[in-house]
Amino acid sequence: MITFPKSLLEGYRSFRTQRLPVEQSRYRELSVHGQSPETMVIGCCDSRVSPEVIFDARPGELFVVRNVANIVPPYQPDGNAHGVSAALEFGVGALKVQHIVVLGHAQCGGVKAYATDAEPLSPGDFIGKWMQLMAPAADKIGPRGAMPGADYLRQLEQANIVNSLDNLKTFPRLRKLIEREQVSVHGAYFGVATGKLWVFDRERAEFSPVAADEHARMFAQPRF
Ligand SMILES: [Zn+2]
């Protein structure tokens, strides 16, 4: 008896009857010629923040690695297994992506766990240590009590994205490609409740909204 989740089987049925016919030739082409995505996304595991959904991406367009709180650990060639570093090595070295986007988001459980010193998201051996990679971001925004809790969380979520961007430059080969402008790195922040997207403006050192006018119009009018 198959115990595979029913919702996934139904989802697959829907994919096969609706999306696959539209994408079939694309899948065939990708299977013959291989993938050549221009963009790599480093996102959070959070089920509400799927890069393919947010960027309306087709098969073969995004090379995605997701982990708790969209963290890029610094370059550390110590012989241990490093998942994000391996994905970066493949994305940059083999696929030759031109853009790397670190996608963070509002209401990030990982960031909140770090900020509130709450119990780790799940009891175990890994989350606490992983979250410590966020410490440099927390150091930059100062003490937690200096601002309202919601503001602090948003600032830490965004500082964590910038910290990941900084860590990308600790990879020697990638740093060279960034300096030669062969690869560009970007930060983005997704507002789960509103669907708004902000991108990091390095010159102004802040996140700016994308399509803010369109968004305001959309929410100004009743949609039904
Ligand atoms: Zn998250």
PDB file of N, CA, C and O in Angstrom, residues 51 73-74 91 93 128 154 171 185 212:
ATOM      1  N   PRO A  51      11.230  30.295  -3.644  1.00  0.00           N
ATOM      2  CA  PRO A  51      11.769  31.206  -4.671  1.00  0.00           C
ATOM      3  C   PRO A  51      11.101  31.018  -6.039  1.00  0.00           C
ATOM      4  O   PRO A  51      10.833  31.982  -6.741  1.00  0.00           O
ATOM      5  N   PRO A  73      27.292  30.264   5.314  1.00  0.00           N
ATOM      6  CA  PRO A  73      28.421  30.210   6.251  1.00  0.00           C
ATOM      7  C   PRO A  73      29.688  30.691   5.549  1.00  0.00           C
ATOM      8  O   PRO A  73      29.795  30.577   4.326  1.00  0.00           O
ATOM      9  N   PRO A  74      30.631  31.256   6.307  1.00  0.00           N
ATOM     10  CA  PRO A  74      31.861  31.704   5.664  1.00  0.00           C
ATOM     11  C   PRO A  74      32.669  30.543   5.087  1.00  0.00           C
ATOM     12  O   PRO A  74      32.486  29.396   5.488  1.00  0.00           O
ATOM     13  N   GLY A  91      27.278  25.866  -8.435  1.00  0.00           N
ATOM     14  CA  GLY A  91      26.558  26.949  -9.126  1.00  0.00           C
ATOM     15  C   GLY A  91      27.497  27.912  -9.820  1.00  0.00           C
ATOM     16  O   GLY A  91      27.284  28.314 -10.963  1.00  0.00           O
ATOM     17  N   GLY A  93      31.045  27.476 -10.180  1.00  0.00           N
ATOM     18  CA  GLY A  93      32.116  26.864 -10.966  1.00  0.00           C
ATOM     19  C   GLY A  93      31.621  26.122 -12.186  1.00  0.00           C
ATOM     20  O   GLY A  93      32.168  26.282 -13.276  1.00  0.00           O
ATOM     21  N   GLY A 128      20.969  25.076  17.086  1.00  0.00           N
ATOM     22  CA  GLY A 128      21.625  26.100  17.902  1.00  0.00           C
ATOM     23  C   GLY A 128      22.948  26.538  17.304  1.00  0.00           C
ATOM     24  O   GLY A 128      23.230  27.734  17.196  1.00  0.00           O
ATOM     25  N   ARG A 154      12.795  42.539  12.310  1.00  0.00           N
ATOM     26  CA  ARG A 154      12.939  42.906  10.893  1.00  0.00           C
ATOM     27  C   ARG A 154      14.384  43.304  10.603  1.00  0.00           C
ATOM     28  O   ARG A 154      14.964  42.903   9.595  1.00  0.00           O
ATOM     29  N   PHE A 171      34.591  33.529  -0.153  1.00  0.00           N
ATOM     30  CA  PHE A 171      34.987  32.431  -1.053  1.00  0.00           C
ATOM     31  C   PHE A 171      35.925  33.021  -2.114  1.00  0.00           C
ATOM     32  O   PHE A 171      35.488  33.848  -2.927  1.00  0.00           O
ATOM     33  N   VAL A 185      25.975  39.846  -6.762  1.00  0.00           N
ATOM     34  CA  VAL A 185      25.239  39.293  -5.625  1.00  0.00           C
ATOM     35  C   VAL A 185      24.178  40.296  -5.159  1.00  0.00           C
ATOM     36  O   VAL A 185      24.396  41.511  -5.226  1.00  0.00           O
ATOM     37  N   ALA A 212       6.655  49.216  -5.813  1.00  0.00           N
ATOM     38  CA  ALA A 212       5.856  49.716  -4.687  1.00  0.00           C
ATOM     39  C   ALA A 212       4.560  50.374  -5.171  1.00  0.00           C
ATOM     40  O   ALA A 212       3.506  50.212  -4.546  1.00  0.00           O
TER      41      ALA A 212
END
